[in-house]
PDB file of C-alpha atoms and ligand atoms in Angstrom:
ATOM      1  CA  MET G 492      27.295  26.849  35.768  1.00 37.00           C
ATOM      2  CA  THR G 493      27.457  30.788  36.172  1.00 37.00           C
ATOM      3  CA  THR G 494      24.237  31.865  37.553  1.00 38.00           C
ATOM      4  CA  THR G 495      24.807  35.550  38.368  1.00 38.00           C
ATOM      5  CA  ALA G 496      21.411  36.951  39.010  1.00 39.00           C
ATOM      6  CA  THR G 497      17.701  36.515  38.158  1.00 40.00           C
ATOM      7  CA  ARG G 498      15.801  38.589  35.659  1.00 41.00           C
ATOM      8  CA  SER G 499      12.121  39.246  35.352  1.00 45.00           C
ATOM      9  CA  ASP G 500      10.450  37.855  32.380  1.00 50.00           C
ATOM     10  CA  ALA G 501       6.629  38.604  31.909  1.00 50.00           C
ATOM     11  CA  GLY G 502       6.158  38.833  35.580  1.00 51.00           C
ATOM     12  CA  ARG G 503       8.153  35.684  36.394  1.00 56.00           C
ATOM     13  CA  SER G 504      11.690  35.486  37.459  1.00 59.00           C
ATOM     14  CA  ARG G 505      14.002  33.145  35.815  1.00 61.00           C
ATOM     15  CA  ALA G 506      17.761  32.338  36.297  1.00 72.00           C
ATOM     16  CA  ALA G 507      19.991  34.657  34.252  1.00 76.00           C
ATOM     17  CA  ILE G 508      22.848  32.541  33.044  1.00 77.00           C
ATOM     18  CA  ALA G 509      25.878  34.082  31.481  1.00 81.00           C
ATOM     19  CA  ALA G 510      26.763  31.036  29.298  1.00 86.00           C
ATOM     20  CA  LYS G 511      24.583  30.911  26.242  1.00 86.00           C
ATOM     21  CA  THR G 512      23.576  27.377  26.973  1.00 90.00           C
ATOM     22  CA  LEU G 513      24.663  24.771  29.402  1.00 91.00           C
ATOM     23  CA  ARG G 514      24.065  21.950  26.909  1.00 93.00           C
ATOM     24  CA  THR G 515      27.282  20.188  25.916  1.00 94.00           C
ATOM     25  CA  ASP G 516      25.723  17.783  23.357  1.00 96.00           C
ATOM     26  CA  ARG G 517      25.314  18.523  19.709  1.00 97.00           C
ATOM     27  CA  TRP G 518      21.969  20.191  20.091  1.00 97.00           C
ATOM     28  CA  TRP G 519      22.580  22.074  16.951  1.00 97.00           C
ATOM     29  CA  LEU G 520      22.640  19.108  14.679  1.00 98.00           C
ATOM     30  CA  PRO G 521      18.852  18.497  14.393  1.00 97.00           C
ATOM     31  CA  PRO G 522      17.974  22.044  13.492  1.00 97.00           C
ATOM     32  CA  LEU G 523      20.780  22.003  11.023  1.00 98.00           C
ATOM     33  CA  ILE G 524      19.547  18.831   9.449  1.00 98.00           C
ATOM     34  CA  THR G 525      16.177  20.289   9.301  1.00 98.00           C
ATOM     35  CA  PHE G 526      17.403  23.545   7.793  1.00 98.00           C
ATOM     36  CA  VAL G 527      19.402  21.755   5.041  1.00 98.00           C
ATOM     37  CA  GLY G 528      16.628  19.243   4.355  1.00 98.00           C
ATOM     38  CA  LEU G 529      13.844  21.765   4.179  1.00 98.00           C
ATOM     39  CA  SER G 530      15.949  24.277   2.136  1.00 98.00           C
ATOM     40  CA  ALA G 531      16.771  21.731  -0.401  1.00 98.00           C
ATOM     41  CA  TRP G 532      13.269  20.517  -0.854  1.00 98.00           C
ATOM     42  CA  VAL G 533      11.859  24.154  -1.266  1.00 98.00           C
ATOM     43  CA  ILE G 534      14.500  25.036  -3.843  1.00 98.00           C
ATOM     44  CA  TYR G 535      13.898  21.823  -5.822  1.00 98.00           C
ATOM     45  CA  ALA G 536       9.971  22.260  -5.671  1.00 98.00           C
ATOM     46  CA  THR G 537      10.338  25.868  -6.742  1.00 98.00           C
ATOM     47  CA  VAL G 538      12.570  25.223  -9.669  1.00 98.00           C
ATOM     48  CA  ARG G 539      10.232  22.465 -10.818  1.00 98.00           C
ATOM     49  CA  VAL G 540       6.956  24.542 -10.405  1.00 98.00           C
ATOM     50  CA  PHE G 541       8.417  27.257 -12.590  1.00 97.00           C
ATOM     51  CA  MET G 542      10.160  24.871 -14.978  1.00 97.00           C
ATOM     52  CA  HIS G 543       6.793  24.523 -17.022  1.00 97.00           C
ATOM     53  CA  LYS G 544       7.832  21.274 -18.801  1.00 96.00           C
ATOM     54  CA  TRP G 545       8.505  17.677 -18.411  1.00 98.00           C
ATOM     55  CA  PHE G 546       5.410  17.180 -16.127  1.00 98.00           C
ATOM     56  CA  PHE G 547       3.355  14.716 -18.092  1.00 97.00           C
ATOM     57  CA  VAL G 548       4.086  11.375 -19.745  1.00 97.00           C
ATOM     58  CA  GLU G 549       1.472  11.191 -22.303  1.00 95.00           C
ATOM     59  CA  GLN G 550       1.893   7.444 -23.339  1.00 95.00           C
ATOM     60  CA  TYR G 551       1.200   6.274 -19.708  1.00 96.00           C
ATOM     61  CA  HIS G 552      -0.797   9.297 -18.485  1.00 96.00           C
ATOM     62  CA  TYR G 553       1.734   9.925 -15.499  1.00 98.00           C
ATOM     63  CA  LEU G 554       1.235  13.464 -14.187  1.00 98.00           C
ATOM     64  CA  THR G 555       3.521  14.727 -11.460  1.00 98.00           C
ATOM     65  CA  PRO G 556       1.736  15.862  -8.300  1.00 98.00           C
ATOM     66  CA  PHE G 557       3.558  19.296  -8.613  1.00 98.00           C
ATOM     67  CA  TYR G 558       1.442  20.013 -11.693  1.00 98.00           C
ATOM     68  CA  SER G 559      -1.924  18.561 -10.612  1.00 97.00           C
ATOM     69  CA  PRO G 560      -4.587  19.540 -11.532  1.00 97.00           C
ATOM     70  CA  CYS G 561      -3.040  21.026 -14.748  1.00 97.00           C
ATOM     71  CA  LEU G 562      -4.863  24.347 -15.482  1.00 97.00           C
ATOM     72  CA  THR G 563      -2.872  26.332 -17.919  1.00 97.00           C
ATOM     73  CA  ASP G 564      -2.636  26.550 -21.609  1.00 95.00           C
ATOM     74  CA  ARG G 565       0.603  24.727 -21.508  1.00 95.00           C
ATOM     75  CA  CYS G 566      -1.027  21.554 -20.232  1.00 96.00           C
ATOM     76  CA  ILE G 567      -0.762  18.583 -22.750  1.00 88.00           C
ATOM     77  CA  ASP G 568      -4.039  16.909 -23.830  1.00 84.00           C
ATOM     78  CA  GLY G 569      -4.983  14.338 -21.348  1.00 88.00           C
ATOM     79  CA  SER G 570      -3.217  16.138 -18.302  1.00 93.00           C
ATOM     80  CA  ALA G 571      -5.890  18.761 -17.906  1.00 94.00           C
ATOM     81  CA  MET G 572      -8.705  17.005 -15.977  1.00 91.00           C
ATOM     82  CA  PHE G 573     -10.550  20.337 -15.414  1.00 93.00           C
ATOM     83  CA  GLY G 574      -9.831  22.099 -18.626  1.00 94.00           C
ATOM     84  CA  THR G 575      -7.201  24.851 -19.114  1.00 96.00           C
ATOM     85  CA  PRO G 576      -8.749  28.168 -17.863  1.00 96.00           C
ATOM     86  CA  LEU G 577      -5.400  29.814 -16.835  1.00 97.00           C
ATOM     87  CA  PRO G 578      -3.153  31.672 -19.421  1.00 96.00           C
ATOM     88  CA  ASN G 579       0.352  30.677 -20.526  1.00 94.00           C
ATOM     89  CA  PHE G 580       2.179  33.086 -18.222  1.00 95.00           C
ATOM     90  CA  TRP G 581       5.627  31.962 -16.602  1.00 94.00           C
ATOM     91  CA  LEU G 582       4.610  33.296 -13.133  1.00 96.00           C
ATOM     92  CA  ILE G 583       1.449  31.118 -13.078  1.00 97.00           C
ATOM     93  CA  PRO G 584       2.106  27.506 -12.100  1.00 97.00           C
ATOM     94  CA  GLU G 585       0.190  24.763 -13.842  1.00 97.00           C
ATOM     95  CA  ALA G 586      -1.322  23.876 -10.471  1.00 97.00           C
ATOM     96  CA  ALA G 587      -1.960  27.404  -9.471  1.00 97.00           C
ATOM     97  CA  LEU G 588      -5.359  26.497  -7.861  1.00 96.00           C
ATOM     98  CA  THR G 589      -3.973  23.817  -5.405  1.00 97.00           C
ATOM     99  CA  LEU G 590      -0.513  24.761  -4.786  1.00 97.00           C
ATOM    100  CA  PRO G 591      -1.365  27.805  -2.437  1.00 97.00           C
ATOM    101  CA  PHE G 592      -3.532  25.447  -0.270  1.00 97.00           C
ATOM    102  CA  LEU G 593      -0.777  22.889  -0.120  1.00 97.00           C
ATOM    103  CA  LEU G 594       1.644  25.448   0.891  1.00 97.00           C
ATOM    104  CA  LEU G 595      -0.698  26.654   3.605  1.00 97.00           C
ATOM    105  CA  PHE G 596      -1.327  23.124   4.779  1.00 98.00           C
ATOM    106  CA  ARG G 597       2.396  22.351   5.222  1.00 98.00           C
ATOM    107  CA  MET G 598       3.284  25.898   6.595  1.00 98.00           C
ATOM    108  CA  THR G 599       0.610  25.636   9.405  1.00 98.00           C
ATOM    109  CA  CYS G 600       1.294  22.034  10.256  1.00 98.00           C
ATOM    110  CA  TYR G 601       2.082  21.651  13.767  1.00 97.00           C
ATOM    111  CA  TYR G 602       5.147  19.579  13.010  1.00 98.00           C
ATOM    112  CA  TYR G 603       6.615  21.883  10.317  1.00 98.00           C
ATOM    113  CA  ARG G 604       5.944  24.821  12.636  1.00 97.00           C
ATOM    114  CA  LYS G 605       7.968  23.334  15.202  1.00 97.00           C
ATOM    115  CA  ALA G 606      10.775  22.566  12.594  1.00 98.00           C
ATOM    116  CA  TYR G 607      10.851  25.893  10.985  1.00 97.00           C
ATOM    117  CA  TYR G 608      10.671  27.766  14.227  1.00 96.00           C
ATOM    118  CA  ARG G 609      13.685  25.980  15.338  1.00 96.00           C
ATOM    119  CA  ALA G 610      15.796  25.619  12.282  1.00 97.00           C
ATOM    120  CA  PHE G 611      14.981  28.907  10.582  1.00 97.00           C
ATOM    121  CA  TRP G 612      13.835  31.360  13.225  1.00 94.00           C
ATOM    122  CA  LEU G 613      15.880  29.917  15.932  1.00 95.00           C
ATOM    123  CA  SER G 614      12.960  30.523  18.442  1.00 92.00           C
ATOM    124  CA  PRO G 615      14.318  28.548  20.188  1.00 92.00           C
ATOM    125  CA  PRO G 616      16.781  26.340  18.285  1.00 95.00           C
ATOM    126  CA  ALA G 617      16.617  23.569  20.867  1.00 96.00           C
ATOM    127  CA  CYS G 618      15.371  22.833  24.432  1.00 94.00           C
ATOM    128  CA  ALA G 619      17.406  24.689  27.081  1.00 91.00           C
ATOM    129  CA  VAL G 620      19.081  26.968  24.406  1.00 92.00           C
ATOM    130  CA  PRO G 621      18.123  30.578  24.458  1.00 88.00           C
ATOM    131  CA  ASP G 622      15.799  32.107  21.742  1.00 89.00           C
ATOM    132  CA  ALA G 623      17.528  34.108  19.271  1.00 89.00           C
ATOM    133  CA  HIS G 624      14.847  36.820  19.621  1.00 88.00           C
ATOM    134  CA  GLU G 625      14.276  39.115  22.472  1.00 83.00           C
ATOM    135  CA  LYS G 626      10.475  39.111  22.201  1.00 83.00           C
ATOM    136  CA  TYR G 627       8.109  36.172  22.146  1.00 79.00           C
ATOM    137  CA  THR G 628       4.479  36.864  21.255  1.00 82.00           C
ATOM    138  CA  GLY G 629       3.422  33.417  20.281  1.00 84.00           C
ATOM    139  CA  GLU G 630       0.957  32.809  17.641  1.00 88.00           C
ATOM    140  CA  THR G 631      -1.572  35.254  19.045  1.00 87.00           C
ATOM    141  CA  ARG G 632      -0.694  38.268  16.808  1.00 89.00           C
ATOM    142  CA  PHE G 633      -0.361  39.041  12.970  1.00 90.00           C
ATOM    143  CA  PRO G 634       1.184  37.318  11.113  1.00 90.00           C
ATOM    144  CA  LEU G 635       1.399  34.145  13.083  1.00 92.00           C
ATOM    145  CA  VAL G 636      -2.261  34.255  14.204  1.00 93.00           C
ATOM    146  CA  PHE G 637      -3.113  32.873  10.727  1.00 94.00           C
ATOM    147  CA  GLN G 638      -1.460  29.580  11.849  1.00 95.00           C
ATOM    148  CA  ASN G 639      -4.999  28.905  13.169  1.00 94.00           C
ATOM    149  CA  LEU G 640      -6.207  28.407   9.579  1.00 96.00           C
ATOM    150  CA  HIS G 641      -4.689  24.949   9.731  1.00 97.00           C
ATOM    151  CA  ARG G 642      -8.017  23.172  10.007  1.00 96.00           C
ATOM    152  CA  TYR G 643      -9.330  24.769   6.876  1.00 97.00           C
ATOM    153  CA  ALA G 644      -6.159  23.963   4.982  1.00 98.00           C
ATOM    154  CA  PHE G 645      -6.651  20.416   6.164  1.00 98.00           C
ATOM    155  CA  TYR G 646     -10.068  20.337   4.396  1.00 98.00           C
ATOM    156  CA  ALA G 647      -8.422  21.706   1.203  1.00 98.00           C
ATOM    157  CA  ALA G 648      -5.623  18.969   1.489  1.00 98.00           C
ATOM    158  CA  GLY G 649      -8.313  16.338   1.642  1.00 98.00           C
ATOM    159  CA  ILE G 650      -9.762  17.335  -1.662  1.00 98.00           C
ATOM    160  CA  ILE G 651      -6.283  17.569  -3.305  1.00 98.00           C
ATOM    161  CA  SER G 652      -5.388  14.128  -1.966  1.00 98.00           C
ATOM    162  CA  VAL G 653      -8.638  12.881  -3.801  1.00 98.00           C
ATOM    163  CA  ILE G 654      -7.388  14.566  -7.023  1.00 98.00           C
ATOM    164  CA  ASN G 655      -3.880  13.015  -6.468  1.00 98.00           C
ATOM    165  CA  THR G 656      -5.666   9.616  -5.975  1.00 98.00           C
ATOM    166  CA  TRP G 657      -7.545   9.926  -9.225  1.00 97.00           C
ATOM    167  CA  ASP G 658      -4.262  10.813 -11.072  1.00 97.00           C
ATOM    168  CA  ALA G 659      -2.744   7.660  -9.769  1.00 98.00           C
ATOM    169  CA  VAL G 660      -5.830   5.649 -10.867  1.00 97.00           C
ATOM    170  CA  VAL G 661      -5.991   7.051 -14.391  1.00 96.00           C
ATOM    171  CA  ALA G 662      -2.193   6.195 -14.857  1.00 97.00           C
ATOM    172  CA  PHE G 663      -3.036   2.612 -15.150  1.00 97.00           C
ATOM    173  CA  ARG G 664      -3.101   2.985 -18.867  1.00 93.00           C
ATOM    174  CA  SER G 665      -0.873   2.487 -21.908  1.00 90.00           C
ATOM    175  CA  GLY G 666      -2.533   4.349 -24.696  1.00 86.00           C
ATOM    176  CA  ASP G 667      -6.089   3.137 -24.286  1.00 88.00           C
ATOM    177  CA  GLU G 668      -5.283  -0.158 -22.884  1.00 94.00           C
ATOM    178  CA  PHE G 669      -4.570  -1.217 -19.232  1.00 96.00           C
ATOM    179  CA  GLY G 670      -0.762  -0.614 -18.427  1.00 96.00           C
ATOM    180  CA  PHE G 671       1.433  -1.097 -15.404  1.00 96.00           C
ATOM    181  CA  GLY G 672       4.961   0.004 -14.757  1.00 98.00           C
ATOM    182  CA  LEU G 673       7.283   1.272 -12.255  1.00 98.00           C
ATOM    183  CA  GLY G 674       5.767   4.848 -12.580  1.00 98.00           C
ATOM    184  CA  ASN G 675       2.528   3.401 -11.380  1.00 98.00           C
ATOM    185  CA  VAL G 676       4.143   1.924  -8.285  1.00 98.00           C
ATOM    186  CA  ILE G 677       5.869   5.368  -7.438  1.00 98.00           C
ATOM    187  CA  LEU G 678       2.516   7.083  -7.955  1.00 98.00           C
ATOM    188  CA  VAL G 679       0.576   4.728  -5.872  1.00 98.00           C
ATOM    189  CA  VAL G 680       3.204   4.801  -2.970  1.00 98.00           C
ATOM    190  CA  ASN G 681       3.214   8.542  -3.085  1.00 98.00           C
ATOM    191  CA  VAL G 682      -0.618   8.725  -2.856  1.00 98.00           C
ATOM    192  CA  VAL G 683      -0.865   6.291   0.087  1.00 98.00           C
ATOM    193  CA  MET G 684       1.816   8.217   1.929  1.00 98.00           C
ATOM    194  CA  LEU G 685       0.131  11.546   1.260  1.00 98.00           C
ATOM    195  CA  TRP G 686      -3.197  10.118   2.678  1.00 98.00           C
ATOM    196  CA  ALA G 687      -1.278   8.707   5.584  1.00 98.00           C
ATOM    197  CA  TYR G 688       0.251  12.273   6.247  1.00 98.00           C
ATOM    198  CA  THR G 689      -3.097  14.063   5.762  1.00 98.00           C
ATOM    199  CA  LEU G 690      -5.087  11.726   8.069  1.00 98.00           C
ATOM    200  CA  SER G 691      -2.326  11.929  10.719  1.00 98.00           C
ATOM    201  CA  CYS G 692      -2.879  15.605  10.897  1.00 98.00           C
ATOM    202  CA  HIS G 693      -3.641  16.797  14.547  1.00 98.00           C
ATOM    203  CA  SER G 694      -6.617  18.664  13.083  1.00 98.00           C
ATOM    204  CA  CYS G 695      -8.006  15.416  11.537  1.00 98.00           C
ATOM    205  CA  ARG G 696      -7.504  13.852  14.916  1.00 97.00           C
ATOM    206  CA  HIS G 697      -9.535  16.377  16.675  1.00 97.00           C
ATOM    207  CA  ILE G 698     -12.311  16.372  13.884  1.00 96.00           C
ATOM    208  CA  ALA G 699     -12.420  12.534  14.412  1.00 96.00           C
ATOM    209  CA  GLY G 700     -12.550  12.488  18.221  1.00 95.00           C
ATOM    210  CA  GLY G 701     -12.599  15.923  19.588  1.00 93.00           C
ATOM    211  CA  ARG G 702     -15.299  17.158  21.960  1.00 90.00           C
ATOM    212  CA  LEU G 703     -16.854  13.703  22.537  1.00 92.00           C
ATOM    213  CA  LYS G 704     -17.785  13.083  26.173  1.00 91.00           C
ATOM    214  CA  HIS G 705     -18.568   9.379  25.551  1.00 94.00           C
ATOM    215  CA  PHE G 706     -16.700   7.415  23.002  1.00 94.00           C
ATOM    216  CA  SER G 707     -19.059   4.342  23.640  1.00 95.00           C
ATOM    217  CA  LYS G 708     -21.859   6.415  22.153  1.00 96.00           C
ATOM    218  CA  HIS G 709     -19.885   7.140  19.045  1.00 96.00           C
ATOM    219  CA  PRO G 710     -18.286   3.810  18.006  1.00 97.00           C
ATOM    220  CA  VAL G 711     -17.625   4.767  14.400  1.00 97.00           C
ATOM    221  CA  ARG G 712     -15.914   8.094  15.403  1.00 97.00           C
ATOM    222  CA  TYR G 713     -13.923   6.131  18.181  1.00 97.00           C
ATOM    223  CA  ARG G 714     -12.731   3.662  15.638  1.00 97.00           C
ATOM    224  CA  PHE G 715     -11.626   6.365  13.209  1.00 97.00           C
ATOM    225  CA  TRP G 716      -9.970   8.356  16.046  1.00 97.00           C
ATOM    226  CA  THR G 717      -7.970   5.329  17.273  1.00 97.00           C
ATOM    227  CA  PHE G 718      -6.861   4.726  13.713  1.00 98.00           C
ATOM    228  CA  VAL G 719      -5.996   8.435  13.193  1.00 98.00           C
ATOM    229  CA  SER G 720      -4.091   8.455  16.601  1.00 98.00           C
ATOM    230  CA  LYS G 721      -1.879   5.662  15.441  1.00 98.00           C
ATOM    231  CA  LEU G 722      -0.932   7.611  12.409  1.00 98.00           C
ATOM    232  CA  ASN G 723      -0.573  10.804  14.420  1.00 98.00           C
ATOM    233  CA  ALA G 724       2.027   9.276  16.568  1.00 98.00           C
ATOM    234  CA  ARG G 725       4.151   9.139  13.273  1.00 98.00           C
ATOM    235  CA  HIS G 726       3.238  12.489  12.014  1.00 98.00           C
ATOM    236  CA  MET G 727       6.711  13.903  11.934  1.00 98.00           C
ATOM    237  CA  MET G 728       8.153  10.949  10.127  1.00 98.00           C
ATOM    238  CA  LEU G 729       5.129  11.103   7.439  1.00 98.00           C
ATOM    239  CA  ALA G 730       5.857  14.811   7.142  1.00 98.00           C
ATOM    240  CA  TRP G 731       9.531  13.856   6.001  1.00 98.00           C
ATOM    241  CA  VAL G 732       8.430  10.659   3.958  1.00 98.00           C
ATOM    242  CA  THR G 733       5.904  12.575   1.860  1.00 98.00           C
ATOM    243  CA  LEU G 734       8.533  15.300   1.056  1.00 98.00           C
ATOM    244  CA  GLY G 735      10.619  12.500  -0.145  1.00 98.00           C
ATOM    245  CA  THR G 736       7.920  10.538  -2.159  1.00 98.00           C
ATOM    246  CA  LEU G 737       6.736  13.723  -3.657  1.00 98.00           C
ATOM    247  CA  ALA G 738      10.211  14.915  -4.953  1.00 98.00           C
ATOM    248  CA  LEU G 739      10.949  11.346  -6.089  1.00 98.00           C
ATOM    249  CA  THR G 740       7.569  10.991  -8.093  1.00 98.00           C
ATOM    250  CA  ASP G 741       8.236  14.340  -9.576  1.00 98.00           C
ATOM    251  CA  PHE G 742      11.787  13.406 -10.529  1.00 98.00           C
ATOM    252  CA  TYR G 743      10.929  10.145 -11.962  1.00 98.00           C
ATOM    253  CA  ILE G 744       8.097  11.575 -14.237  1.00 98.00           C
ATOM    254  CA  MET G 745      10.406  14.493 -15.236  1.00 98.00           C
ATOM    255  CA  ALA G 746      13.047  11.861 -16.267  1.00 98.00           C
ATOM    256  CA  LEU G 747      10.545   9.944 -18.328  1.00 98.00           C
ATOM    257  CA  ALA G 748       9.096  13.122 -19.938  1.00 98.00           C
ATOM    258  CA  ALA G 749      12.506  14.464 -20.804  1.00 98.00           C
ATOM    259  CA  GLY G 750      13.512  11.157 -22.231  1.00 98.00           C
ATOM    260  CA  TRP G 751      16.494  10.474 -19.933  1.00 98.00           C
ATOM    261  CA  TRP G 752      15.307   6.803 -19.457  1.00 98.00           C
ATOM    262  CA  PRO G 753      12.256   4.634 -20.265  1.00 98.00           C
ATOM    263  CA  ASP G 754       9.629   3.370 -17.809  1.00 98.00           C
ATOM    264  CA  LEU G 755      10.137   0.056 -16.401  1.00 98.00           C
ATOM    265  CA  ARG G 756       6.906  -1.769 -17.688  1.00 97.00           C
ATOM    266  CA  PHE G 757       5.450  -4.827 -16.075  1.00 97.00           C
ATOM    267  CA  ILE G 758       2.364  -5.082 -18.232  1.00 95.00           C
ATOM    268  CA  ASN G 759       2.061  -3.246 -21.625  1.00 86.00           C
TER     269      ASN G 759
HETATM  270 FE1  FES B1236       0.756  18.539  10.489  1.00 74.02          FE
HETATM  271 FE2  FES B1236      -1.939  19.011  10.360  1.00 74.02          FE
HETATM  272  S1  FES B1236      -0.700  18.982  12.065  1.00 74.02           S
HETATM  273  S2  FES B1236      -0.699  18.313   8.829  1.00 74.02           S
END
């Protein structure tokens, strides 16, 4: 250890260490994995959102969550639950109404904040490793002060989860009859995971049980808070699982719509 002096930081003194970090373990591995994983997902999602094709399987009413609700002129009959009020312009995604809110929800999520502050902004990349930036202003100023919008994004995400649930329900059709295939299993698993992630949100936990002085006087809220707290303990895992289920669901529906392989049908 090469402690040489102390330096003043915001009125407090801390040890000034010449070495970049005293950690000898592979502290860089988790931020590196996060960087690769999130980058890969964002590239895939961006390509898919602006592909403007292979998003709906008409025969089985499978609609990918990346295009839901479908709102542009390109939306095929049966995929546009709210009509097609948006023009056919390549810069406008089919789900132009919901994607900004989903982006806001994920970008302001407490877990993702930690993940991208560490992996992309290196602020700091790991515990006991110095910040890559000289100054630290936290989330009290523009633009990071907008991280506080998370609670409102949570409300929007709840509504979008209802829409995704409806998409999964109406997909139990083959033509005009009841039908059931592997696509349904994938859509349902995705929607269950989306609900688990959304309800495990820290804002949701606070809405459920925050500011209560006596849980005993609010038994329903206490039960809900207990349930949400259990999910909340797995929030990081659910954040990653839902990235996986979203990409898998989208890829499977793209493959069916493009005719790369047929759906595995169990009924009809
Ligand atoms: Fe992650 Fe709310 S804290 S979604």
